[in-house]
Amino acid sequence: MKKLAPLWGAGIGLLLAIPLTAVTYLINQLTAWPFPPFTLFDWFSRILPGDILTFGIDLMIDSLRLLGGAEAVSNAKTAEQLMAVSMFLTGSAIAGAIFFLLMRLIGKSNWLIGIAAGILFAAPLVWMNRQVNGDRYSLILVVGWFGAAFIVWGIALSWVFRRLWGMETAVSAPETSSDDTRTVERIDRRKFLIRLGASTAGITVVGGGISAFLAQQERQQQAAQLAARGALTTNITSFPNDNDPVIPAPGTRAEYTPIEDHYSVFLRTEPSIIEEADWILPITGMVDNPQMLTLANIRNNYPAHSQFVTLSCISGRIGTTLISTTEWTGVSAQDLLADVGIHPDAKYLDITSEDGFHESVALELINNDPRIMFCYDWDGQPLPKDHGFPLRIWIPDRYGMKQPKWITGIEVTDEYRQGYWVERNWSETAQVKTTSVIDTVAVDNIIEKGLQHLVPIGGIAWAGDRQISKVEVRVDGGDWQEADLRTPLSETTWVIWRYDWPFVDG
C-alpha cells in the first residue's frame, strides 16, 4: 500500500465523495442551499477562455444531437449537471490521493488533520460560490454549510487512512507477526473495505432516493403550475392568422410554443429564482432622476405592449428545439427610460442580471425601435421563474445571448462594456441568421388528389424581423419548387411553410 498510497487515496476520496454528493444534493433539495458540484462547475465555466468554452458547448450539443436527435439538445442542462457531478467526484479523488500521499510521508493521521483537510477543501468552494452567486446566499450560511459538509468528509478520510495504515503496519511487520496473523489482517482490511463500501452505498441510495423523490415532486408541481397557466390563458382564444388557408403539414412543430416547451438557457447549472417581494429595479448612472422600481410600479405606471415573438439561441443547430414562439408583454424601453432624464451624452444601458450575466444595449438602438421592451409577462401570465422572472428584455432580430433575463440593474453610461458572451469572443451583434427547417415529411398522411399522391412536407423559416418572403423545396435533385407560406403571427415570428410533394411510385 505504501507505494500505491495515492491510488488508495484517490479511490477512498472518490468513495467518500459519492455519499457526500448524495447528502448535499438532498440538503439542496430540502433547503435550496448551494450544491457544491454545481458551484465548482459554474465557477470553472466562467474562468475558461471563450474559445475553450465555445468548443465545449458545441461538442456537447453535437454529441446530444448525435445520440438522441435534434430534440435531445433540450437536455443540455441535464448533461451540464452530470458533468458538474463528475468534475466534483474527480476533484475529490485527486484530493484524496494528495491526502493519503501526505499522510504516508508524515506517517500519521488524526481527526484534527481530517478537519484541516475538510477546511482546505471547503475554503476554495466558499470563495467560488461567492464569485458565482454573489450575495444570493449569506456568507455565514455558505461557510457553515460547506465547512460542516467537508469537515465530515475530511474526518472520514482521516479515519479510513488510520484504519488502513494500521492494518498495513501489522501486515508489514514480520518480526512481530506470524504468517497467520498477517493473513487475518489482510482479511480484516478486506472486510473493512467491504463494510465501508456498503455503508457509503447505503447512504448514497437513501440520500439519492429521497433527492430523486423530492425532485420528482418539484417537477410535478411545476407541471401542475404550467397546466394551471394553460387553463388561465384561454383568453388567447384566437390568433391573427386563424383564417389563413395554409394549414401546417402534420408533424410540423406548434406555431405557438406551449410555455412548458419553450427553450430555456441560463448561465448556471440551475436557473435563478427571484421572489417579487425581494426585487427592486434600480435605474442609475447618467440620469437626472434615478429610479427604484418595483414590478408593480412597472406594471401599473406604464402602458403595456404585447408582441408575438420568436426567440432563438445562437448555439442552436438547424432543426433543434432551441427556438420558440410565444406572446411577450411588457413596457416599451422608450417609455421606461423617459422618466429618468437621460443625459445627452449617454450612449448605453449596462444591464445586469441576478446570475452574473450582463449586456450593453445602445441607446441609439432603443431610440430607433419602439418595439424593444422590458417584458414581465409571457402568454398573458407573469414570466415563469425559470425564464427570467420578474423582468427580461426583448430586442428584435437578436439571439438570446444579447437579451438579459432576471434583470437586477440598469445603469445608463457613456462607456461601452462588452457583454458576457462578447467577452468570450462570441458575436458582438448576434443578429439572427436566416434559417429554414424541415420538421416533417408526412408519409402517413398522403393526400390523394385525382391521380396524384401528395406527401405533405412542412417546417419553419425564420429571419428575425427581416421576415420570410419565399421558401423553396427540392426533392432528389429536382427543380426547386415554391412552398406555401402561412401568414406569421407577427413580423417578429417564424413562418410556417408547407409543400405538398407530388409523389410518383418507383
Short mmCIF file of N, CA and C in Angstrom, two decimals, residues 20-113:
data_model
loop_
_atom_site.label_atom_id
_atom_site.label_comp_id
_atom_site.label_asym_id
_atom_site.label_seq_id
_atom_site.Cartn_x
_atom_site.Cartn_y
_atom_site.Cartn_z
N LEU A 20 -21.30 11.90 -0.02
CA LEU A 20 -21.29 13.33 0.25
C LEU A 20 -22.11 14.07 -0.81
N THR A 21 -21.94 13.67 -2.06
CA THR A 21 -22.71 14.28 -3.14
C THR A 21 -24.20 14.04 -2.95
N ALA A 22 -24.56 12.80 -2.60
CA ALA A 22 -25.97 12.47 -2.42
C ALA A 22 -26.59 13.26 -1.27
N VAL A 23 -25.86 13.37 -0.16
CA VAL A 23 -26.40 14.06 1.01
C VAL A 23 -26.49 15.57 0.76
N THR A 24 -25.46 16.15 0.15
CA THR A 24 -25.50 17.59 -0.11
C THR A 24 -26.58 17.93 -1.14
N TYR A 25 -26.83 17.01 -2.07
CA TYR A 25 -27.92 17.26 -3.02
C TYR A 25 -29.27 17.18 -2.32
N LEU A 26 -29.39 16.26 -1.37
CA LEU A 26 -30.62 16.17 -0.59
C LEU A 26 -30.86 17.46 0.18
N ILE A 27 -29.81 17.97 0.81
CA ILE A 27 -29.94 19.24 1.54
C ILE A 27 -30.31 20.36 0.58
N ASN A 28 -29.72 20.34 -0.61
CA ASN A 28 -30.06 21.34 -1.63
C ASN A 28 -31.54 21.28 -1.99
N GLN A 29 -32.08 20.07 -2.13
CA GLN A 29 -33.49 19.93 -2.47
C GLN A 29 -34.40 20.37 -1.33
N LEU A 30 -33.96 20.13 -0.10
CA LEU A 30 -34.79 20.47 1.06
C LEU A 30 -34.74 21.95 1.40
N THR A 31 -33.58 22.58 1.21
CA THR A 31 -33.37 23.94 1.71
C THR A 31 -33.03 24.97 0.65
N ALA A 32 -32.71 24.51 -0.58
CA ALA A 32 -32.23 25.39 -1.65
C ALA A 32 -30.87 25.99 -1.34
N TRP A 33 -30.13 25.39 -0.41
CA TRP A 33 -28.75 25.82 -0.18
C TRP A 33 -27.89 25.39 -1.36
N PRO A 34 -26.74 26.03 -1.55
CA PRO A 34 -25.92 25.72 -2.73
C PRO A 34 -25.43 24.27 -2.72
N PHE A 35 -25.33 23.71 -3.91
CA PHE A 35 -24.88 22.33 -4.11
C PHE A 35 -23.43 22.39 -4.57
N PRO A 36 -22.47 21.87 -3.80
CA PRO A 36 -21.04 22.05 -4.11
C PRO A 36 -20.64 21.69 -5.54
N PRO A 37 -21.09 20.56 -6.13
CA PRO A 37 -20.68 20.27 -7.51
C PRO A 37 -21.10 21.35 -8.50
N PHE A 38 -22.28 21.94 -8.31
CA PHE A 38 -22.73 22.99 -9.22
C PHE A 38 -21.89 24.25 -9.04
N THR A 39 -21.54 24.55 -7.79
CA THR A 39 -20.68 25.71 -7.54
C THR A 39 -19.35 25.55 -8.26
N LEU A 40 -18.75 24.36 -8.14
CA LEU A 40 -17.47 24.10 -8.79
C LEU A 40 -17.57 24.24 -10.30
N PHE A 41 -18.59 23.63 -10.88
CA PHE A 41 -18.75 23.66 -12.33
C PHE A 41 -19.03 25.07 -12.83
N ASP A 42 -19.91 25.79 -12.13
CA ASP A 42 -20.25 27.14 -12.56
C ASP A 42 -19.04 28.06 -12.52
N TRP A 43 -18.19 27.88 -11.52
CA TRP A 43 -17.00 28.73 -11.43
C TRP A 43 -16.04 28.42 -12.58
N PHE A 44 -15.81 27.16 -12.84
CA PHE A 44 -14.90 26.80 -13.93
C PHE A 44 -15.44 27.28 -15.27
N SER A 45 -16.73 27.20 -15.48
CA SER A 45 -17.30 27.62 -16.76
C SER A 45 -17.13 29.11 -16.99
N ARG A 46 -16.93 29.87 -15.91
CA ARG A 46 -16.77 31.32 -16.06
C ARG A 46 -15.33 31.74 -16.26
N ILE A 47 -14.40 30.91 -15.85
CA ILE A 47 -12.99 31.30 -15.99
C ILE A 47 -12.35 30.70 -17.24
N LEU A 48 -13.02 29.75 -17.86
CA LEU A 48 -12.45 29.15 -19.06
C LEU A 48 -12.35 30.17 -20.18
N PRO A 49 -11.28 30.15 -20.97
CA PRO A 49 -11.20 31.03 -22.14
C PRO A 49 -12.39 30.79 -23.07
N GLY A 50 -12.82 31.86 -23.72
CA GLY A 50 -14.01 31.78 -24.56
C GLY A 50 -13.95 30.69 -25.61
N ASP A 51 -12.79 30.52 -26.24
CA ASP A 51 -12.68 29.52 -27.31
C ASP A 51 -12.87 28.10 -26.76
N ILE A 52 -12.30 27.85 -25.58
CA ILE A 52 -12.45 26.52 -24.98
C ILE A 52 -13.90 26.29 -24.56
N LEU A 53 -14.51 27.32 -23.97
CA LEU A 53 -15.90 27.20 -23.56
C LEU A 53 -16.81 26.96 -24.76
N THR A 54 -16.56 27.69 -25.84
CA THR A 54 -17.35 27.51 -27.05
C THR A 54 -17.18 26.10 -27.61
N PHE A 55 -15.94 25.62 -27.62
CA PHE A 55 -15.69 24.26 -28.09
C PHE A 55 -16.47 23.25 -27.26
N GLY A 56 -16.46 23.44 -25.94
CA GLY A 56 -17.17 22.52 -25.07
C GLY A 56 -18.67 22.54 -25.31
N ILE A 57 -19.24 23.73 -25.47
CA ILE A 57 -20.68 23.84 -25.73
C ILE A 57 -21.03 23.19 -27.06
N ASP A 58 -20.24 23.49 -28.09
CA ASP A 58 -20.51 22.90 -29.41
C ASP A 58 -20.40 21.38 -29.37
N LEU A 59 -19.37 20.89 -28.67
CA LEU A 59 -19.18 19.44 -28.57
C LEU A 59 -20.36 18.79 -27.86
N MET A 60 -20.83 19.42 -26.79
CA MET A 60 -21.95 18.85 -26.05
C MET A 60 -23.22 18.82 -26.90
N ILE A 61 -23.51 19.92 -27.59
CA ILE A 61 -24.72 19.98 -28.41
C ILE A 61 -24.65 19.00 -29.56
N ASP A 62 -23.50 18.94 -30.22
CA ASP A 62 -23.35 18.00 -31.34
C ASP A 62 -23.45 16.55 -30.86
N SER A 63 -22.91 16.28 -29.68
CA SER A 63 -22.98 14.92 -29.14
C SER A 63 -24.42 14.55 -28.80
N LEU A 64 -25.15 15.49 -28.21
CA LEU A 64 -26.56 15.22 -27.89
C LEU A 64 -27.37 14.98 -29.15
N ARG A 65 -27.08 15.76 -30.19
CA ARG A 65 -27.79 15.55 -31.46
C ARG A 65 -27.47 14.17 -32.04
N LEU A 66 -26.21 13.79 -31.94
CA LEU A 66 -25.80 12.50 -32.49
C LEU A 66 -26.45 11.34 -31.73
N LEU A 67 -26.55 11.50 -30.42
CA LEU A 67 -27.06 10.41 -29.59
C LEU A 67 -28.59 10.34 -29.58
N GLY A 68 -29.23 11.51 -29.61
CA GLY A 68 -30.68 11.50 -29.43
C GLY A 68 -31.47 12.33 -30.39
N GLY A 69 -30.83 12.87 -31.41
CA GLY A 69 -31.57 13.68 -32.37
C GLY A 69 -31.70 15.12 -31.93
N ALA A 70 -32.39 15.91 -32.75
CA ALA A 70 -32.48 17.35 -32.52
C ALA A 70 -33.14 17.68 -31.18
N GLU A 71 -34.16 16.90 -30.80
CA GLU A 71 -34.88 17.21 -29.57
C GLU A 71 -34.03 16.96 -28.34
N ALA A 72 -33.01 16.13 -28.45
CA ALA A 72 -32.16 15.81 -27.30
C ALA A 72 -31.36 17.02 -26.84
N VAL A 73 -31.22 18.03 -27.69
CA VAL A 73 -30.46 19.22 -27.32
C VAL A 73 -31.09 19.91 -26.12
N SER A 74 -32.41 19.74 -25.96
CA SER A 74 -33.09 20.35 -24.82
C SER A 74 -32.60 19.77 -23.50
N ASN A 75 -31.87 18.65 -23.54
CA ASN A 75 -31.33 18.03 -22.33
C ASN A 75 -29.92 18.51 -22.02
N ALA A 76 -29.48 19.57 -22.68
CA ALA A 76 -28.12 20.06 -22.48
C ALA A 76 -27.86 20.43 -21.03
N LYS A 77 -28.85 21.02 -20.38
CA LYS A 77 -28.65 21.43 -18.99
C LYS A 77 -28.48 20.21 -18.08
N THR A 78 -29.22 19.14 -18.36
CA THR A 78 -29.03 17.90 -17.60
C THR A 78 -27.62 17.36 -17.81
N ALA A 79 -27.14 17.44 -19.05
CA ALA A 79 -25.78 16.99 -19.34
C ALA A 79 -24.77 17.83 -18.56
N GLU A 80 -25.00 19.13 -18.47
CA GLU A 80 -24.12 20.00 -17.69
C GLU A 80 -24.10 19.58 -16.23
N GLN A 81 -25.26 19.27 -15.69
CA GLN A 81 -25.33 18.88 -14.28
C GLN A 81 -24.58 17.57 -14.03
N LEU A 82 -24.69 16.64 -14.96
CA LEU A 82 -23.93 15.39 -14.82
C LEU A 82 -22.43 15.66 -14.91
N MET A 83 -22.04 16.57 -15.79
CA MET A 83 -20.64 16.96 -15.89
C MET A 83 -20.16 17.59 -14.59
N ALA A 84 -21.04 18.38 -13.96
CA ALA A 84 -20.68 19.03 -12.70
C ALA A 84 -20.41 18.00 -11.62
N VAL A 85 -21.26 17.00 -11.51
CA VAL A 85 -21.06 15.94 -10.52
C VAL A 85 -19.79 15.16 -10.82
N SER A 86 -19.55 14.86 -12.09
CA SER A 86 -18.33 14.14 -12.47
C SER A 86 -17.08 14.94 -12.12
N MET A 87 -17.13 16.24 -12.36
CA MET A 87 -15.98 17.10 -12.04
C MET A 87 -15.73 17.10 -10.53
N PHE A 88 -16.80 17.18 -9.76
CA PHE A 88 -16.66 17.19 -8.31
C PHE A 88 -16.07 15.88 -7.80
N LEU A 89 -16.56 14.77 -8.32
CA LEU A 89 -16.04 13.47 -7.89
C LEU A 89 -14.58 13.31 -8.28
N THR A 90 -14.22 13.81 -9.46
CA THR A 90 -12.81 13.76 -9.88
C THR A 90 -11.95 14.59 -8.95
N GLY A 91 -12.42 15.79 -8.60
CA GLY A 91 -11.68 16.63 -7.67
C GLY A 91 -11.52 15.97 -6.31
N SER A 92 -12.57 15.28 -5.86
CA SER A 92 -12.50 14.58 -4.58
C SER A 92 -11.48 13.45 -4.62
N ALA A 93 -11.42 12.75 -5.74
CA ALA A 93 -10.43 11.68 -5.88
C ALA A 93 -9.02 12.24 -5.84
N ILE A 94 -8.80 13.36 -6.51
CA ILE A 94 -7.48 13.99 -6.51
C ILE A 94 -7.11 14.44 -5.10
N ALA A 95 -8.09 15.05 -4.40
CA ALA A 95 -7.83 15.49 -3.03
C ALA A 95 -7.51 14.31 -2.12
N GLY A 96 -8.23 13.20 -2.31
CA GLY A 96 -7.95 12.00 -1.52
C GLY A 96 -6.56 11.46 -1.78
N ALA A 97 -6.13 11.47 -3.04
CA ALA A 97 -4.80 10.99 -3.39
C ALA A 97 -3.72 11.85 -2.72
N ILE A 98 -3.91 13.15 -2.76
CA ILE A 98 -2.93 14.06 -2.14
C ILE A 98 -2.90 13.84 -0.63
N PHE A 99 -4.07 13.68 -0.03
CA PHE A 99 -4.15 13.47 1.42
C PHE A 99 -3.42 12.20 1.83
N PHE A 100 -3.68 11.10 1.16
CA PHE A 100 -3.03 9.84 1.52
C PHE A 100 -1.52 9.93 1.32
N LEU A 101 -1.10 10.58 0.24
CA LEU A 101 0.33 10.71 -0.01
C LEU A 101 1.00 11.50 1.10
N LEU A 102 0.39 12.61 1.50
CA LEU A 102 0.97 13.43 2.56
C LEU A 102 0.97 12.68 3.89
N MET A 103 -0.11 11.97 4.16
CA MET A 103 -0.16 11.22 5.43
C MET A 103 0.88 10.10 5.46
N ARG A 104 1.15 9.49 4.32
CA ARG A 104 2.20 8.47 4.26
C ARG A 104 3.56 9.09 4.55
N LEU A 105 3.77 10.29 4.02
CA LEU A 105 5.05 10.95 4.26
C LEU A 105 5.18 11.37 5.71
N ILE A 106 4.07 11.84 6.29
CA ILE A 106 4.10 12.26 7.69
C ILE A 106 4.16 11.05 8.62
N GLY A 107 3.47 10.00 8.21
CA GLY A 107 3.47 8.77 8.99
C GLY A 107 2.37 8.68 10.01
N LYS A 108 1.43 9.61 10.01
CA LYS A 108 0.32 9.53 10.96
C LYS A 108 -0.83 10.38 10.44
N SER A 109 -1.98 10.16 11.06
CA SER A 109 -3.15 10.96 10.76
C SER A 109 -4.09 10.92 11.95
N ASN A 110 -4.80 12.01 12.20
CA ASN A 110 -5.79 12.04 13.27
C ASN A 110 -6.95 12.93 12.87
N TRP A 111 -7.92 13.02 13.73
CA TRP A 111 -9.13 13.74 13.35
C TRP A 111 -8.88 15.23 13.14
N LEU A 112 -7.88 15.79 13.83
CA LEU A 112 -7.56 17.20 13.61
C LEU A 112 -7.04 17.43 12.19
N ILE A 113 -6.23 16.50 11.72
CA ILE A 113 -5.74 16.60 10.35
C ILE A 113 -6.90 16.45 9.37
#
